XYZ file of C-alpha atoms in Angstrom:
741
model
C -135.600 43.231 9.999
C -134.535 46.843 10.547
C -136.155 47.789 7.234
C -139.344 46.017 8.312
C -139.449 48.097 11.481
C -138.773 51.350 9.638
C -135.612 51.981 11.634
C -133.578 51.559 8.468
C -134.961 53.421 5.453
C -132.204 53.014 2.857
C -134.242 50.479 0.835
C -137.830 49.186 0.795
C -138.516 46.341 3.208
C -138.342 42.867 1.642
C -141.043 40.575 3.018
C -139.353 37.619 1.294
C -136.131 38.142 3.269
C -135.217 35.586 5.939
C -137.036 36.039 9.236
C -134.870 36.393 12.323
C -135.240 34.162 15.383
C -133.216 34.810 18.541
C -132.727 31.974 21.045
C -131.641 33.029 24.559
C -130.214 30.299 26.784
C -129.204 30.122 30.440
C -131.028 33.261 31.550
C -130.768 32.121 35.151
C -127.327 30.729 35.853
C -128.418 27.695 37.856
C -130.882 26.623 35.128
C -127.883 25.219 33.387
C -129.224 22.673 30.897
C -130.023 25.260 28.244
C -126.390 26.271 27.690
C -125.709 22.621 26.866
C -128.694 22.738 24.503
C -127.366 25.807 22.698
C -124.313 23.875 21.525
C -126.424 20.963 20.308
C -128.780 23.333 18.450
C -125.843 25.078 16.774
C -124.360 21.741 15.725
C -127.622 20.360 14.340
C -128.503 23.519 12.433
C -125.135 23.394 10.676
C -124.932 19.622 10.269
C -125.173 18.470 6.643
C -126.689 15.226 7.907
C -130.084 16.826 8.540
C -131.717 17.959 5.261
C -134.545 19.719 7.162
C -132.265 22.367 8.606
C -130.953 23.345 5.169
C -134.503 24.107 4.095
C -135.281 25.943 7.328
C -132.236 28.174 7.046
C -133.209 29.261 3.544
C -135.953 31.266 5.236
C -134.360 31.954 8.584
C -131.499 33.678 10.368
C -131.027 32.104 13.797
C -129.170 34.034 16.485
C -128.008 31.963 19.455
C -127.019 33.512 22.769
C -125.623 30.488 24.634
C -125.502 32.111 28.061
C -127.164 35.355 29.114
C -125.829 35.053 32.649
C -122.166 33.951 32.623
C -121.473 34.969 36.241
C -124.450 33.041 37.586
C -123.641 29.968 35.509
C -120.009 30.014 36.625
C -121.079 30.302 40.258
C -123.431 27.338 39.902
C -121.221 25.069 37.790
C -118.087 25.664 39.874
C -120.027 24.860 43.046
C -121.608 21.764 41.520
C -118.317 20.371 40.264
C -116.839 20.805 43.739
C -119.566 18.826 45.500
C -120.585 16.097 43.057
C -118.968 12.702 43.611
C -117.640 10.133 41.191
C -121.239 9.245 40.463
C -124.153 11.614 40.674
C -126.447 10.978 43.617
C -130.140 10.945 42.721
C -131.275 11.436 46.341
C -132.754 14.937 46.622
C -131.186 15.307 50.088
C -127.667 14.971 48.680
C -125.656 18.176 48.919
C -125.283 18.397 45.141
C -129.010 19.184 44.956
C -128.969 21.934 47.570
C -127.148 24.985 46.306
C -125.747 27.432 48.906
C -126.583 31.138 49.122
C -126.746 33.209 46.944
C -127.113 30.536 44.289
C -126.413 30.858 40.601
C -129.790 32.226 39.553
C -128.658 35.845 39.536
C -125.675 37.733 38.134
C -122.650 39.035 40.041
C -124.687 41.725 41.831
C -127.529 39.274 42.450
C -129.885 40.815 39.912
C -132.436 38.648 38.171
C -131.615 39.370 34.536
C -135.011 38.074 33.418
C -136.595 41.094 35.106
C -134.210 43.709 33.726
C -134.957 43.890 29.978
C -136.858 47.182 29.996
C -134.856 48.845 32.795
C -131.351 47.778 31.689
C -129.758 48.422 35.070
C -127.131 45.718 34.500
C -124.230 45.785 32.078
C -125.196 42.363 30.683
C -128.657 43.653 29.778
C -127.352 46.924 28.392
C -124.973 45.188 26.008
C -127.515 42.531 25.014
C -130.195 45.113 24.166
C -127.693 47.046 22.039
C -127.154 43.929 19.956
C -130.870 43.060 20.030
C -131.683 46.470 18.565
C -129.232 45.859 15.739
C -131.237 42.793 14.655
C -134.814 43.268 15.948
C -135.815 39.594 15.689
C -139.340 38.542 14.741
C -139.185 35.675 17.266
C -137.461 35.608 20.639
C -137.322 32.529 22.877
C -136.242 32.452 26.514
C -135.098 29.103 27.949
C -135.642 28.476 31.667
C -136.030 25.756 34.249
C -138.663 25.343 36.948
C -139.285 23.005 39.891
C -137.946 19.482 39.454
C -141.379 17.851 39.646
C -143.017 19.957 36.936
C -143.849 18.902 33.373
C -142.483 21.000 30.515
C -144.112 24.379 29.834
C -144.417 26.101 26.480
C -146.703 28.745 24.992
C -149.494 29.786 24.670
C -149.051 31.806 27.846
C -151.392 32.273 30.786
C -153.531 35.312 31.470
C -153.022 38.124 32.137
C -151.769 39.048 28.707
C -151.227 42.772 28.351
C -153.911 44.304 26.152
C -151.309 45.628 23.678
C -150.363 42.080 22.647
C -151.847 41.653 19.181
C -154.189 38.957 17.930
C -151.413 37.754 15.614
C -148.942 37.439 18.484
C -151.491 35.483 20.515
C -152.438 33.238 17.600
C -148.865 32.440 16.642
C -148.088 31.458 20.230
C -150.862 28.862 19.806
C -149.385 27.702 16.493
C -145.973 27.295 18.097
C -147.496 25.391 21.006
C -149.261 22.970 18.681
C -146.049 22.369 16.762
C -144.153 21.603 19.970
C -146.994 19.379 21.201
C -146.679 17.251 18.046
C -143.129 16.249 19.017
C -143.800 15.925 22.744
C -146.825 13.718 22.047
C -144.731 11.505 19.791
C -142.245 10.991 22.634
C -144.870 10.582 25.346
C -143.540 13.612 27.233
C -145.763 15.578 29.594
C -146.258 19.306 29.118
C -148.667 22.106 29.986
C -149.686 25.461 28.494
C -151.839 28.473 29.420
C -150.956 28.288 33.119
C -148.768 30.254 35.557
C -146.522 32.067 33.093
C -148.288 35.304 32.110
C -147.355 38.158 29.781
C -147.721 41.442 31.619
C -144.618 42.808 33.405
C -142.517 44.536 30.695
C -138.992 43.497 31.663
C -139.174 39.763 30.957
C -137.407 38.040 28.086
C -140.784 37.171 26.531
C -142.793 40.357 27.172
C -140.124 42.879 26.154
C -139.785 41.306 22.682
C -143.603 41.156 22.403
C -143.786 44.885 23.109
C -141.179 45.295 20.363
C -143.201 43.478 17.730
C -141.760 39.975 18.057
C -143.318 36.679 19.045
C -141.898 36.358 22.545
C -142.093 33.002 24.299
C -140.748 31.312 27.411
C -139.839 27.643 27.737
C -139.676 26.032 31.172
C -138.001 22.667 31.750
C -138.034 20.886 35.104
C -134.698 21.016 36.900
C -133.711 24.416 38.224
C -130.812 24.385 40.700
C -131.670 21.005 42.206
C -131.496 18.637 39.256
C -127.727 18.349 38.742
C -126.857 15.377 36.555
C -129.782 13.298 37.815
C -132.384 13.394 40.589
C -135.248 11.159 41.657
C -138.656 12.723 41.050
C -141.746 10.783 42.161
C -141.399 7.357 40.526
C -138.920 8.483 37.893
C -135.408 9.881 37.543
C -134.901 13.249 35.867
C -131.571 13.230 34.018
C -129.614 16.058 32.419
C -129.991 14.242 29.105
C -133.796 14.469 29.483
C -133.632 18.199 30.131
C -131.415 18.712 27.108
C -133.725 16.634 24.905
C -136.799 18.667 25.852
C -135.211 22.075 25.350
C -133.573 20.896 22.138
C -136.934 19.775 20.805
C -138.642 23.140 21.396
C -135.585 24.920 19.965
C -135.731 23.018 16.700
C -139.525 23.122 16.590
C -139.325 26.903 16.936
C -136.980 27.220 13.967
C -139.194 24.889 11.957
C -142.493 26.714 12.582
C -140.803 30.068 12.042
C -139.320 28.933 8.733
C -142.671 27.653 7.496
C -144.219 31.032 8.318
C -141.310 33.351 7.520
C -143.180 35.598 5.086
C -146.173 35.893 7.404
C -143.840 36.671 10.310
C -142.186 39.439 8.310
C -145.528 40.777 7.109
C -147.037 40.990 10.586
C -143.793 42.340 12.026
C -143.814 45.197 9.513
C -147.526 45.823 10.118
C -146.885 46.143 13.875
C -144.456 49.031 13.391
C -146.305 50.657 10.496
C -149.470 50.899 12.594
C -147.539 52.337 15.519
C -146.027 55.111 13.429
C -149.282 55.891 11.614
C -151.883 55.561 14.366
C -150.027 55.492 17.673
C -151.026 52.972 20.306
C -153.716 53.589 22.878
C -155.846 56.560 23.877
C -152.924 58.794 24.778
C -150.883 60.066 21.845
C -148.330 62.165 23.728
C -146.702 61.845 27.125
C -145.394 65.179 28.383
C -142.777 65.197 31.145
C -141.896 68.390 33.006
C -138.235 69.170 32.352
C -137.529 71.457 35.319
C -135.318 69.000 37.219
C -132.429 68.501 34.796
C -130.798 65.622 36.624
C -134.004 63.643 37.058
C -134.988 64.208 33.454
C -131.505 63.137 32.340
C -132.035 59.756 34.001
C -135.318 59.269 32.152
C -133.781 60.305 28.827
C -130.994 57.786 29.349
C -133.583 55.025 29.757
C -135.465 56.186 26.655
C -132.246 56.215 24.642
C -131.369 52.693 25.737
C -134.769 51.511 24.550
C -134.515 53.464 21.252
C -137.604 55.474 22.210
C -137.727 58.818 20.389
C -138.564 62.046 22.196
C -138.648 65.746 21.410
C -139.144 69.017 23.280
C -142.328 70.990 23.790
C -142.879 74.446 22.361
C -143.015 76.724 25.441
C -146.305 78.446 26.194
C -148.579 75.875 24.572
C -151.689 75.077 26.609
C -152.496 71.372 26.626
C -155.062 69.266 28.422
C -154.031 65.935 29.839
C -154.164 63.418 32.627
C -152.035 64.676 35.530
C -150.210 61.649 36.919
C -149.662 63.313 40.284
C -153.299 64.123 41.116
C -155.194 61.794 38.801
C -157.204 64.593 37.166
C -157.674 65.863 33.626
C -156.440 69.449 33.629
C -154.770 72.169 31.610
C -151.012 72.690 31.625
C -148.865 75.354 29.985
C -145.716 73.869 28.502
C -142.328 75.157 29.621
C -138.858 75.199 28.075
C -137.308 71.717 27.807
C -140.429 69.785 28.774
C -139.992 66.552 26.874
C -142.556 64.905 24.626
C -142.772 61.182 23.983
C -145.103 60.642 21.065
C -147.045 57.466 20.470
C -146.560 57.944 16.720
C -143.191 56.220 16.502
C -141.492 52.901 15.875
C -141.569 51.975 19.592
C -145.189 53.039 19.944
C -146.288 49.928 21.844
C -143.362 50.000 24.251
C -144.050 53.685 24.922
C -147.629 52.899 25.866
C -146.628 50.009 28.122
C -144.038 52.081 29.997
C -146.084 55.282 30.299
C -149.727 54.219 30.598
C -150.961 55.601 33.948
C -152.981 52.455 34.609
C -152.409 49.185 32.787
C -155.487 47.008 32.341
C -155.336 43.553 33.935
C -157.393 40.804 32.310
C -156.590 38.484 35.217
C -155.182 39.370 38.619
C -153.261 36.114 39.130
C -149.852 37.428 38.092
C -146.607 36.747 39.875
C -144.917 40.099 39.388
C -145.584 43.776 39.958
C -148.609 45.238 38.184
C -147.663 48.938 38.083
C -144.479 50.655 36.885
C -145.407 53.840 34.952
C -142.187 55.802 34.477
C -143.461 59.179 35.759
C -144.041 57.518 39.141
C -140.794 55.528 39.063
C -138.784 58.680 38.317
C -140.886 61.116 40.356
C -141.415 63.412 37.368
C -144.532 65.547 36.934
C -146.139 64.300 33.718
C -149.275 64.493 31.621
C -150.832 61.863 29.354
C -152.355 63.763 26.425
C -154.838 62.489 23.832
C -153.531 64.742 21.049
C -150.236 65.744 19.528
C -148.414 68.560 21.340
C -146.577 71.400 19.510
C -142.871 70.670 19.238
C -140.146 73.191 20.029
C -136.378 73.051 20.395
C -134.020 72.069 23.168
C -132.363 74.985 24.921
C -129.151 74.398 26.846
C -129.999 73.965 30.520
C -129.197 75.990 33.570
C -126.355 78.420 33.000
C -123.906 77.265 35.626
C -121.529 80.073 36.572
C -117.783 79.565 36.712
C -116.964 79.129 40.391
C -114.210 81.097 42.107
C -112.145 78.990 44.495
C -111.811 81.905 46.918
C -115.499 82.257 47.818
C -116.705 82.114 51.422
C -118.713 78.994 50.611
C -120.909 77.113 48.147
C -124.522 75.967 48.187
C -125.558 72.775 46.392
C -129.171 72.330 45.341
C -130.277 68.954 46.748
C -133.110 67.523 44.666
C -131.988 64.406 42.805
C -130.000 61.211 43.155
C -127.146 62.934 41.328
C -126.895 65.337 44.259
C -126.696 62.465 46.730
C -123.999 60.894 44.537
C -122.122 64.165 44.881
C -122.630 64.039 48.659
C -121.183 60.511 48.773
C -118.174 61.689 46.750
C -117.596 64.703 49.021
C -117.610 62.557 52.153
C -115.426 59.911 50.545
C -112.877 62.580 49.603
C -112.811 64.118 53.054
C -114.495 67.383 52.034
C -116.284 68.876 55.021
C -119.952 69.105 54.114
C -122.969 70.441 55.960
C -126.681 70.301 55.243
C -129.437 72.760 56.057
C -132.246 71.610 58.327
C -134.530 74.483 57.279
C -135.092 76.838 54.353
C -133.070 80.047 54.126
C -132.670 82.949 51.703
C -129.523 84.276 50.046
C -129.260 86.652 47.117
C -133.023 86.874 46.892
C -133.319 83.122 46.324
C -134.863 80.582 48.706
C -132.669 77.557 49.351
C -134.646 74.529 50.459
C -133.974 72.319 53.448
C -131.424 69.693 52.523
C -129.227 72.199 50.682
C -125.582 71.163 50.999
C -123.178 73.807 52.308
C -119.438 73.581 51.636
C -117.402 76.312 53.334
C -113.944 77.262 52.182
C -112.759 77.340 55.792
C -111.561 73.831 56.584
C -111.621 72.824 52.906
C -108.962 75.194 51.559
C -106.956 72.507 49.788
C -109.988 70.686 48.422
C -112.163 73.372 46.859
C -110.964 72.567 43.345
C -111.798 68.918 43.961
C -115.268 69.910 45.127
C -115.855 72.013 42.005
C -114.757 69.135 39.758
C -117.045 66.673 41.554
C -119.982 69.065 41.295
C -119.411 69.417 37.559
C -119.147 65.624 37.122
C -122.522 65.150 38.836
C -124.062 68.189 37.118
C -125.186 69.593 40.439
C -126.419 73.166 40.629
C -123.989 75.179 42.784
C -124.315 78.762 44.014
C -121.320 80.652 45.449
C -121.826 82.766 48.589
C -119.589 85.593 49.788
C -120.877 85.620 53.365
C -122.385 83.391 56.042
C -124.993 86.059 56.802
C -128.348 85.076 55.320
C -131.155 87.473 54.360
C -133.720 85.292 56.128
C -133.613 82.030 57.984
C -130.499 80.997 59.862
C -126.863 82.031 59.446
C -124.081 79.547 58.893
C -123.088 79.428 62.536
C -126.550 78.104 63.491
C -127.231 74.641 64.858
C -129.678 74.301 61.937
C -126.620 73.594 59.792
C -125.325 70.066 60.446
C -121.761 68.931 59.784
C -121.841 65.497 58.217
C -119.687 62.570 59.257
C -118.424 60.049 56.720
C -120.301 56.892 57.759
C -118.803 53.411 57.690
C -121.544 51.268 56.172
C -122.182 47.536 56.540
C -124.907 45.274 55.157
C -126.143 41.843 56.211
C -125.907 39.084 53.610
C -125.969 35.304 53.681
C -128.411 32.443 54.044
C -131.283 34.349 55.625
C -131.059 37.354 53.306
C -132.866 37.885 50.015
C -129.970 37.865 47.570
C -131.786 40.169 45.128
C -132.664 42.709 47.831
C -129.066 42.761 49.061
C -127.794 42.850 45.489
C -129.633 46.077 44.672
C -127.989 47.800 47.650
C -124.568 46.366 46.823
C -124.862 47.499 43.196
C -126.031 50.976 44.221
C -123.037 51.495 46.502
C -120.398 50.109 44.141
C -121.671 51.070 40.692
C -123.701 54.215 41.347
C -122.587 55.874 44.581
C -119.001 54.629 44.272
C -118.932 54.456 48.061
C -117.460 51.636 50.189
C -119.732 49.086 51.852
C -118.815 46.039 53.955
C -120.875 42.885 53.401
C -121.237 40.759 56.534
C -122.716 37.269 56.585
C -125.551 37.014 59.073
C -123.901 34.020 60.745
C -120.853 36.208 61.472
C -122.838 39.073 62.943
C -122.030 38.179 66.547
C -118.302 38.283 65.780
C -118.345 41.710 64.104
C -116.532 44.629 65.748
C -119.358 47.157 65.728
C -117.069 49.989 66.726
C -115.902 49.930 63.108
C -119.376 50.688 61.688
C -121.876 53.520 61.826
C -124.665 52.128 59.613
C -126.086 48.615 59.253
C -128.400 47.904 56.319
C -130.687 44.889 56.781
C -132.269 43.897 53.451
C -135.373 41.777 52.966
C -134.875 38.454 54.702
C -135.721 36.240 57.659
C -133.643 37.098 60.725
C -134.708 35.329 63.908
C -132.477 37.485 66.086
C -134.470 40.590 65.190
C -137.669 39.203 66.709
C -135.817 37.701 69.672
C -135.471 40.248 72.495
C -132.457 38.514 74.018
C -130.769 37.705 70.703
C -130.948 41.325 69.546
C -129.749 42.925 72.803
C -126.173 43.587 71.592
C -127.432 45.208 68.403
C -129.860 47.374 70.374
C -126.981 48.477 72.586
C -124.947 49.414 69.493
C -127.845 51.550 68.223
C -128.266 53.325 71.566
C -124.562 54.138 71.502
C -124.904 55.876 68.134
C -125.371 53.215 65.461
C -128.000 53.354 62.726
C -130.066 50.524 61.250
C -131.863 50.725 57.901
C -134.351 47.840 57.657
C -136.292 46.743 54.580
C -139.526 44.788 54.210
C -139.735 41.667 56.389
C -136.688 42.732 58.384
C -138.731 45.729 59.559
C -141.682 43.409 60.274
C -139.513 41.199 62.468
C -138.258 44.224 64.360
C -141.901 45.089 65.053
C -142.364 41.598 66.519
C -139.165 42.020 68.558
C -140.444 45.213 70.167
C -137.819 47.548 68.796
C -140.405 50.324 68.702
C -142.325 49.772 65.489
C -145.744 48.127 65.906
C -147.768 46.178 63.367
C -151.076 47.872 62.620
C -153.910 45.806 64.051
C -156.922 44.992 61.945
C -160.054 46.839 62.853
C -162.330 45.007 65.263
C -165.169 43.301 63.447
C -168.710 43.995 64.479
C -170.369 41.269 66.524
C -172.593 40.141 63.638
C -169.533 39.833 61.342
C -167.794 37.489 63.776
C -170.503 34.853 63.509
C -169.761 32.067 61.028
C -171.899 32.210 57.908
C -172.151 30.751 54.435
C -169.280 33.021 53.330
C -166.929 30.797 55.349
C -167.693 27.851 53.069
C -165.049 27.856 50.335
C -164.797 25.679 47.229
C -161.526 23.870 46.612
C -161.504 24.879 42.936
C -161.543 28.549 43.944
C -158.386 28.366 46.074
C -156.372 30.415 43.566
C -158.984 33.177 43.653
C -158.853 33.102 47.443
C -155.106 33.679 47.182
C -155.645 36.619 44.849
C -157.890 38.577 47.224
C -155.070 38.439 49.781
C -152.360 39.362 47.284
C -150.573 42.582 46.347
C -147.939 41.715 43.719
C -146.858 45.347 43.364
C -149.044 48.449 43.239
C -148.405 52.197 43.431
C -149.688 54.311 46.313
C -149.458 58.065 46.765
C -148.215 58.482 50.326
C -147.859 61.624 52.392
C -144.333 62.648 53.319
C -143.076 64.682 56.241
C -140.793 66.745 54.010
C -139.362 68.488 57.089
C -137.551 65.276 58.095
C -134.042 64.705 56.654
C -135.175 61.342 55.274
C -137.503 63.211 52.896
C -135.187 66.089 51.938
C -135.314 66.729 48.207
C -138.958 65.603 47.937
C -142.309 67.388 47.953
C -144.984 66.539 50.537
C -145.868 63.302 48.709
C -144.134 60.296 47.204
C -145.238 57.549 44.831
C -144.544 54.357 46.691
C -144.312 50.857 45.184
C -146.154 48.619 47.658
C -145.098 44.974 47.364
C -146.508 43.424 50.535
C -149.306 43.980 53.034
C -147.068 45.248 55.840
C -148.306 48.461 57.414
C -147.560 49.812 60.886
C -149.171 51.878 63.584
C -148.261 55.540 63.662
C -145.192 55.841 65.866
C -145.721 57.855 69.042
C -142.007 57.869 69.912
C -140.639 58.554 66.476
C -141.341 60.169 63.122
C -143.905 58.874 60.644
C -142.115 60.092 57.539
C -144.288 58.251 55.010
C -147.923 57.446 55.748
C -150.732 55.874 53.754
C -154.177 57.312 54.286
C -157.464 56.210 52.793
C -158.023 55.955 49.036
C -154.371 56.495 48.153
C -153.922 53.661 45.663
C -152.881 55.049 42.280
C -152.230 52.085 40.006
C -151.832 48.318 39.995
C -153.693 45.355 41.429
C -154.458 45.055 45.132
C -156.504 42.149 46.490
C -159.733 43.216 48.159
C -158.759 42.013 51.623
C -155.296 43.569 51.365
C -156.747 46.856 50.143
C -158.906 47.090 53.235
C -155.807 46.695 55.382
C -153.433 49.123 53.644
C -154.688 52.443 54.977
C -154.227 54.755 57.937
C -150.748 53.558 58.812
C -147.060 54.248 58.377
C -144.775 52.621 55.806
C -141.674 54.793 56.275
C -140.618 55.661 59.806
C -137.611 56.838 61.791
C -137.057 56.061 65.451
C -134.552 57.639 67.780
C -132.914 55.201 70.193
C -130.407 56.757 72.555
C -127.737 58.361 70.388
C -128.671 56.203 67.412
C -131.587 55.751 65.056
C -133.539 53.171 63.085
C -135.030 53.729 59.635
C -137.910 51.422 58.731
C -138.986 50.835 55.132
C -142.037 48.557 54.886
C -141.077 47.925 51.235
C -137.981 48.139 49.049
C -137.705 51.804 47.975
C -134.975 51.012 45.410
C -136.723 47.942 43.998
C -134.684 46.268 41.214
C -132.832 49.578 40.871
C -135.463 50.786 38.398
C -137.499 52.695 41.012
C -135.253 55.718 40.550
C -137.206 58.092 42.746
C -136.440 56.041 45.856
C -132.660 56.268 45.544
C -132.434 59.787 46.965
C -134.510 58.725 49.977
C -132.359 55.668 50.577
C -129.149 57.697 50.478
C -130.783 60.230 52.807
C -131.240 57.342 55.229
C -127.545 56.474 54.942
C -126.011 59.959 55.073
C -128.478 62.449 56.596
C -130.684 60.711 59.155
C -129.362 61.005 62.698
C -126.657 63.562 61.834
């Protein structure tokens, strides 16, 4: 397969070689039947009793991953075995059918691994993609489970299908579906196709392989976390043996149809990559990313490397014309040293287009995931989409970092990337006294921006070497100073320089919390910031000793106490005494209901003639899905205005590309700071329902409120969504470490 893709060039590609099919089981840990199926498939493929499989395997190599999510499966199976009785209980109200929080769907850090393929934030995904890239299968199948009352689902998929998906990929999905239907019809089993499960978002186990040339498909069996060994469904009983039989049938049918079409699979697979290298994919042939911010660009290059996407460096001084992601205009740009170029003329041409296209075309708006993710916005990197090739230069070693003397008066740390906030977390954790600048100042003829970290030797005498080592580890840009007297701006004795306190951080978890929202925060603290965090179950909140904590993070969730004035009184008192709350999504919405200070933006008053009922109020039942769509915003990008003078926005320009995932928007705060606001016509990319679009304007989505000695940070959406929205991580850590100091 590697020779077919052109990755391996030692010998000509052999179209007669066996085609490779990869079967991925137990993607979500509590969809447990497929791991059982994997063992049965392995046995039957190797069994001498079945002459069909011998013929199939003459043309096929079958790779079986029995469990993509071992932590989630262990969590589910261990729980189930603890609660099931001597005999399984088919009553859906039995405890064995009602899994406790956080459930087994996600991995240890509560990430949904089926939404991580392109981003590879989790170690399971990183290691799987390494192995995937060693084989590059021509077919990849993802085995899932859905609601207990649903028939079986198999391809062809529903719209929207991303426009890069080829006619061959679409047609072979139909061929596979017909082959599966033959066996399901023979058994009298119900199934459906072409509904619900679309092919658009790039980090699924079916779309990511499609964008890498394979036939990617998803299979959905009824069951999910509720089915157990058996459960009553309508007038029937769904048994584990049924679930195994259905998934086993599509597994074997997949191998069969692939074997019968092995040469065609190889031929089309090779054609996919040949065309990418020769012609590129899409209108834009080069994506140019400004390389000025070394740490930000390093994060993007790491992602490109993980996805085996090739890149080069621009020849400085070349004038190009391209689409400016940040202002939406076609304009000229003069290339600079170490700007990176991602060409469309490469093996991963299609994946490049999918990840970098400024605006992906939707054939149908009824999708159940985000509709915009272009990497320049996700990483906050100035970029241009160019319709031609761009002259290539060479990489020049980055900023010449001087050797630091441990006897200097102090040190200034440029604060402009998540790496710098990781350094800040390390400094506080190691007891190194750190300050940050509230305003710009000038030293040595250079302007240092607000947010600059200041580490003075006085008070840190024994820890300067540790500081220097940490700065080198995080590749932060450090400038030594020999005096606290600045050429302009404030001196180091000014109250514009704030000494930071090491905060004790807690986060709500438990039944009312979104496990994935909490998981992203947990993972960020433990695996990226390497900073301690205490997880507190919501039910135990009233017993917590709040004197031990400075910051409380409230992820997406449903918390009745937040909207209850009386129930939230103790927490409000804690804030007034100096505590800080960081609230995400619906948690912020509930605080608005509970009159914490944030207020939901009211819809504009309709004119008198618009209030009268008319024919528009008459809706057809068959159009109910379309009615849902006009009120939906699955995930779109907005360019919002930032108050870059506020510590929450330190390290950012006066704007920010914001991933909007709900219709929550708030009135401008009169007693607080509207750090991030959406004005009119600020949507950049992605689908927004017409009624939602009318609402999302002229309001605040990021706000900070002072309450006594404490503060509250409101995020209307998740700024570190799935940990792939890299540009939000600096802002989130600003909320933890800088706000209120």
